[in-house]
mmCIF file of C-alpha atoms in Angstrom:
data_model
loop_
_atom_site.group_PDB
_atom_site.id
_atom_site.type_symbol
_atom_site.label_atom_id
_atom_site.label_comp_id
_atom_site.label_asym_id
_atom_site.label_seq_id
_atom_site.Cartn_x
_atom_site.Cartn_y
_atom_site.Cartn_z
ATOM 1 C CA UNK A 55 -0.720 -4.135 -1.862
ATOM 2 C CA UNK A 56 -3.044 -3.139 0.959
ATOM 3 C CA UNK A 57 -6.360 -2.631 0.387
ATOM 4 C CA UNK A 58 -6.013 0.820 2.274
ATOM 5 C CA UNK A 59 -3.945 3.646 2.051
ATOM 6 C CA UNK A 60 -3.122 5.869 4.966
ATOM 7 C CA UNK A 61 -1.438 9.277 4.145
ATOM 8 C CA UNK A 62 -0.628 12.229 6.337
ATOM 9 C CA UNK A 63 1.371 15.311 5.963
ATOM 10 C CA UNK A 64 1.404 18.207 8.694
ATOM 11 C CA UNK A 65 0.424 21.554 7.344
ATOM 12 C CA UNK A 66 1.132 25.179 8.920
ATOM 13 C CA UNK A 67 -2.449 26.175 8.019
ATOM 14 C CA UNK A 68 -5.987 26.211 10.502
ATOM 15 C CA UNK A 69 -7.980 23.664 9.699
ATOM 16 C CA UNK A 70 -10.556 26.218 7.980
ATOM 17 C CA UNK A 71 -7.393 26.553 5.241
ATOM 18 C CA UNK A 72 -7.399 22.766 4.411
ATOM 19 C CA UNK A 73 -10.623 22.414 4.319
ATOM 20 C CA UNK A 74 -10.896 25.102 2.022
ATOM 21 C CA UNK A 75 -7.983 23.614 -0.105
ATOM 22 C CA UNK A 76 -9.563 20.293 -0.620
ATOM 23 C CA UNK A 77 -13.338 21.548 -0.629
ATOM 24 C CA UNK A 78 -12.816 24.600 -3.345
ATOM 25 C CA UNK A 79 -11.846 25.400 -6.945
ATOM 26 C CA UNK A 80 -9.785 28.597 -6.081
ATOM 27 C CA UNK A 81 -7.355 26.049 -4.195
ATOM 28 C CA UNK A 82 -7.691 22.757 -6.256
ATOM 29 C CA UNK A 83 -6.614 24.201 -9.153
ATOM 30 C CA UNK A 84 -3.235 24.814 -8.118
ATOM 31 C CA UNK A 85 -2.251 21.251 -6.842
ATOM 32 C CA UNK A 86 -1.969 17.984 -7.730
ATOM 33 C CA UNK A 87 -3.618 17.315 -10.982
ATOM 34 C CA UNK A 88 -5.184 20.985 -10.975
ATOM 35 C CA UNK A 89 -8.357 21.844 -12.658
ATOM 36 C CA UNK A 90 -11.943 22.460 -10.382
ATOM 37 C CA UNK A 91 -13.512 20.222 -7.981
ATOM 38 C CA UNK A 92 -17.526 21.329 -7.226
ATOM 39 C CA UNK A 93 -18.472 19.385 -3.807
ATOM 40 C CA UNK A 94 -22.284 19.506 -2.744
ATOM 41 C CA UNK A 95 -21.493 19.179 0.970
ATOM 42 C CA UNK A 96 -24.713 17.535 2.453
ATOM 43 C CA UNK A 97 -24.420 13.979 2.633
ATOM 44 C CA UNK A 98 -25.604 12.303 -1.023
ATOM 45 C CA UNK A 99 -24.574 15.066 -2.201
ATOM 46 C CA UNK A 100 -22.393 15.213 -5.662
ATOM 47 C CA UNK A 101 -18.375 15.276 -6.256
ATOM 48 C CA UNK A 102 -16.758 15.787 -9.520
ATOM 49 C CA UNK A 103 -13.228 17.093 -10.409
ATOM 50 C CA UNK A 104 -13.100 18.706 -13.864
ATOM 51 C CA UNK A 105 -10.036 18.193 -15.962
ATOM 52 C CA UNK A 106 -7.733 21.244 -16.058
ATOM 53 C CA UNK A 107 -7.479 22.843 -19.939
ATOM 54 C CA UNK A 108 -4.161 21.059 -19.976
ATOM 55 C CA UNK A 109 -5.597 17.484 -19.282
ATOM 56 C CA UNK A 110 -8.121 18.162 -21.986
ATOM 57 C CA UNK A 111 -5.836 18.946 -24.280
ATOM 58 C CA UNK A 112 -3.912 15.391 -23.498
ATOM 59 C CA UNK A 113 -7.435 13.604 -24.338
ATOM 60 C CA UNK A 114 -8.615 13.389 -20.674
ATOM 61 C CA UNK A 115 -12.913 13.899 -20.274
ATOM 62 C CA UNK A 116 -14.129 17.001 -19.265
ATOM 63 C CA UNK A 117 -14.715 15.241 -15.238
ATOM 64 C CA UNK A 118 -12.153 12.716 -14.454
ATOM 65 C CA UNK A 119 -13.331 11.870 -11.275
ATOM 66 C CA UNK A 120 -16.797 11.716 -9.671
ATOM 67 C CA UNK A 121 -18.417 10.781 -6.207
ATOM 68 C CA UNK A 122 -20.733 10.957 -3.430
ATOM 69 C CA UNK A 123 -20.509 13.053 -0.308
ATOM 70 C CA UNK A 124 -21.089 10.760 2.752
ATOM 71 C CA UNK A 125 -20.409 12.751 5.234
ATOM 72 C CA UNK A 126 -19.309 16.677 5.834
ATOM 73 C CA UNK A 127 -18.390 17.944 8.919
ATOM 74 C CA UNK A 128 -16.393 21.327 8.114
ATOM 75 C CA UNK A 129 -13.560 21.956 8.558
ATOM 76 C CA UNK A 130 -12.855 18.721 10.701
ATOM 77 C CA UNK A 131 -13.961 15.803 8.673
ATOM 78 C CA UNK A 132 -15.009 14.865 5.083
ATOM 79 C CA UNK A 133 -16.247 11.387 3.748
ATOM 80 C CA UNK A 134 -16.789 10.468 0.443
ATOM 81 C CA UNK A 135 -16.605 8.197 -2.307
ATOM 82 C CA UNK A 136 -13.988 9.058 -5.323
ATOM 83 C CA UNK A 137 -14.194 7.063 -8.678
ATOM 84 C CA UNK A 138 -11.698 8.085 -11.775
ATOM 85 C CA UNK A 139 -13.836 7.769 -14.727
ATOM 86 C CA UNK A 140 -11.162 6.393 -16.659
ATOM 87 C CA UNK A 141 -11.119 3.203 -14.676
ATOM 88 C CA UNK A 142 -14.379 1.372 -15.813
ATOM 89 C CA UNK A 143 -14.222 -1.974 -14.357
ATOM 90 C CA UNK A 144 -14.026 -0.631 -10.489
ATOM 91 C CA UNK A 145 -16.623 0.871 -8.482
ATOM 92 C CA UNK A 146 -15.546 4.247 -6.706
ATOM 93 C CA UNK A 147 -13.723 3.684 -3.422
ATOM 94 C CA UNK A 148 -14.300 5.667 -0.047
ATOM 95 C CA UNK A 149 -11.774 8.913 0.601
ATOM 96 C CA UNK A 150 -12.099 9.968 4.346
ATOM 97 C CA UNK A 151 -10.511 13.359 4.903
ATOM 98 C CA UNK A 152 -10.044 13.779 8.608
ATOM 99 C CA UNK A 153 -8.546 17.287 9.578
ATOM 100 C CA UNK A 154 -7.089 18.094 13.281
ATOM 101 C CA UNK A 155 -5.378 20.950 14.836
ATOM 102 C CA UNK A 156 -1.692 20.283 16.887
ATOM 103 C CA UNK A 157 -1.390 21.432 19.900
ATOM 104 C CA UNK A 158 1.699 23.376 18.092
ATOM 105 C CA UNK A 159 -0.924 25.402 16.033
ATOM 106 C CA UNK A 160 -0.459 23.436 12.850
ATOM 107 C CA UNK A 161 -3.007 20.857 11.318
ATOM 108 C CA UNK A 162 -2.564 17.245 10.640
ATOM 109 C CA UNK A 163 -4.323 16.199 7.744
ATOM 110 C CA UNK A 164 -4.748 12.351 7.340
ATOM 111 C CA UNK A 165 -6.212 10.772 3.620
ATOM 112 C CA UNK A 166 -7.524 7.085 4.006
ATOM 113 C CA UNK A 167 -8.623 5.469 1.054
ATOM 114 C CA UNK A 168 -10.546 2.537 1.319
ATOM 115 C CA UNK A 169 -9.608 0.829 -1.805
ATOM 116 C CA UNK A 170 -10.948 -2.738 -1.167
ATOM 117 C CA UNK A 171 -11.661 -5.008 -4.209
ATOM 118 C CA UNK A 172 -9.538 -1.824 -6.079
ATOM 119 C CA UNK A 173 -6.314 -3.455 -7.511
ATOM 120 C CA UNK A 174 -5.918 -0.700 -10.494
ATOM 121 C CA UNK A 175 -7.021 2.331 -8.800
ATOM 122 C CA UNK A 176 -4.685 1.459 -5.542
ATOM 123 C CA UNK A 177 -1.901 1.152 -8.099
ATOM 124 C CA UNK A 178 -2.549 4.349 -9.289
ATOM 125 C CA UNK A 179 -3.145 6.311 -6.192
ATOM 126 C CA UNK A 180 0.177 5.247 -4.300
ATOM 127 C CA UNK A 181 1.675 7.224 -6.324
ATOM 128 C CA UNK A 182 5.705 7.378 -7.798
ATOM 129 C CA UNK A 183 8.855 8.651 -7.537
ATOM 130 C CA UNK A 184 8.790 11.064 -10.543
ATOM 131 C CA UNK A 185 5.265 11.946 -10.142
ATOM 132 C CA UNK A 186 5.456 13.107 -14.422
ATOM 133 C CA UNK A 187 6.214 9.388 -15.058
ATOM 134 C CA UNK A 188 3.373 7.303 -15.695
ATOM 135 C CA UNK A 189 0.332 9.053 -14.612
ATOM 136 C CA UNK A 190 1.673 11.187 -11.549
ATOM 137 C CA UNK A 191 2.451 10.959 -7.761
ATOM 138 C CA UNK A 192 -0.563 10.101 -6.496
ATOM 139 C CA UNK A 193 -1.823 10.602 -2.736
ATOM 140 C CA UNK A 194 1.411 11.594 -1.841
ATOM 141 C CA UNK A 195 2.103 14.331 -4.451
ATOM 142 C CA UNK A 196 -1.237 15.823 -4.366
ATOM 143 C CA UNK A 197 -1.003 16.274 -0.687
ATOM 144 C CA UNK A 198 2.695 18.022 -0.843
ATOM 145 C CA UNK A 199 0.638 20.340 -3.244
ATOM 146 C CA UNK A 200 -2.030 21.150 -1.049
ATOM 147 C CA UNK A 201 0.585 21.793 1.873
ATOM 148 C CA UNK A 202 3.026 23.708 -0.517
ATOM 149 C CA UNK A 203 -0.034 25.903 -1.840
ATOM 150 C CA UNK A 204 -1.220 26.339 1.988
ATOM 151 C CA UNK A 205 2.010 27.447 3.681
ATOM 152 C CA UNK A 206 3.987 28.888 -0.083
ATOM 153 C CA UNK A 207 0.496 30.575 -1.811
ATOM 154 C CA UNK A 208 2.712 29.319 -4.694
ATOM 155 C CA UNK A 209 1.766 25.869 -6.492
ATOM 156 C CA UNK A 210 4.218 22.874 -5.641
ATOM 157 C CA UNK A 211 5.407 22.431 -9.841
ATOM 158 C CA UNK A 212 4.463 25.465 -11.966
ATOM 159 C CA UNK A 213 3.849 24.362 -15.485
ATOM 160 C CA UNK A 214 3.233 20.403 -14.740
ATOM 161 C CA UNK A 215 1.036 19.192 -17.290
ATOM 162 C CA UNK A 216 2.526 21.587 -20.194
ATOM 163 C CA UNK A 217 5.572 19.417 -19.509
ATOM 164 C CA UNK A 218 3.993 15.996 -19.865
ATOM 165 C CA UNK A 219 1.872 17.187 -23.014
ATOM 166 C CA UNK A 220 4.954 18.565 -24.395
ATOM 167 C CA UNK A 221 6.966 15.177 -23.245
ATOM 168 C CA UNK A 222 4.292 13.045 -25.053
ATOM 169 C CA UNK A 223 3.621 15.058 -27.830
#
């Protein structure tokens, strides 16, 4: 597996809009793996992304993923590093978010993970094809989310991790 992913999804948003979906609470909460992310936005400044109520209740920490801002330049570009707490034996890698208007008025959006020296966390971010098997979609699903949210107001899956609780339980 490469030792970088590259994803990209076109969204019918500004770029102010994706920033804000990646950047704020009021957004993350309705993609992906929900729950609040709190970014300090100067560089060396903190990450985390706070389990949802629903991940708690499946035995996930209270923050499942932390970092470092590295670099913040709203709403075009944003550099950090991302490290899942549950993966111990891995540093965190380095998430550049760049964000670019189309000349057709919607914004490309473009997620490279470094993930270099990162064999468990790269398996786990590619992602699946039944993102409620095994741990979720990965880049790929929580980007449809954030584009879904951005262009719907409505979340991608309604309801996701009541399914998997209820699936494991």
């Amino acid at each position: 597996m490469s030792e970088t992913q590259i994803h990209r999804i076109f969204i019918d948003a500004t770029p102010e809009k994706v920033w804000q979906a990646i950047t704020t609470p009021e957004f993350s909460r309705l993609y992906g793996y929900t729950g609040d992310v709190s970014y300090d936005l100067t560089p060396g400044g903190h990450y985390e992304h706070r389990a949802s109520a629903e991940m708690l209740s499946m035995g996930m920490p209270e923050v499942v993923v932390t970092g470092e801002v590295l670099e913040s330049d709203p709403p075009r570009r944003l550099v950090q590093t991302w490290g899942p707490v549950w993966i111990e034996d891995e540093e965190p890698g380095t998430l550049t978010w760049d964000i670019e208007p189309t000349a057709d008025g919607a914004t490309r959006l473009t997620l490279t993970h470094d993930l270099t020296g990162r064999p468990t966390t790269a398996e786990q971010v590619a992602g699946n094809p039944d993102p409620m098997a095994d741990g979720g979609g990965g880049w790929p699903w929580v980007l449809s989310g954030i584009k879904t949210v951005l262009e719907t107001g409505e979340p991608m899956e309604s309801g996701v991790w009541e399914r998997q609780a209820s699936a494991t339980s």
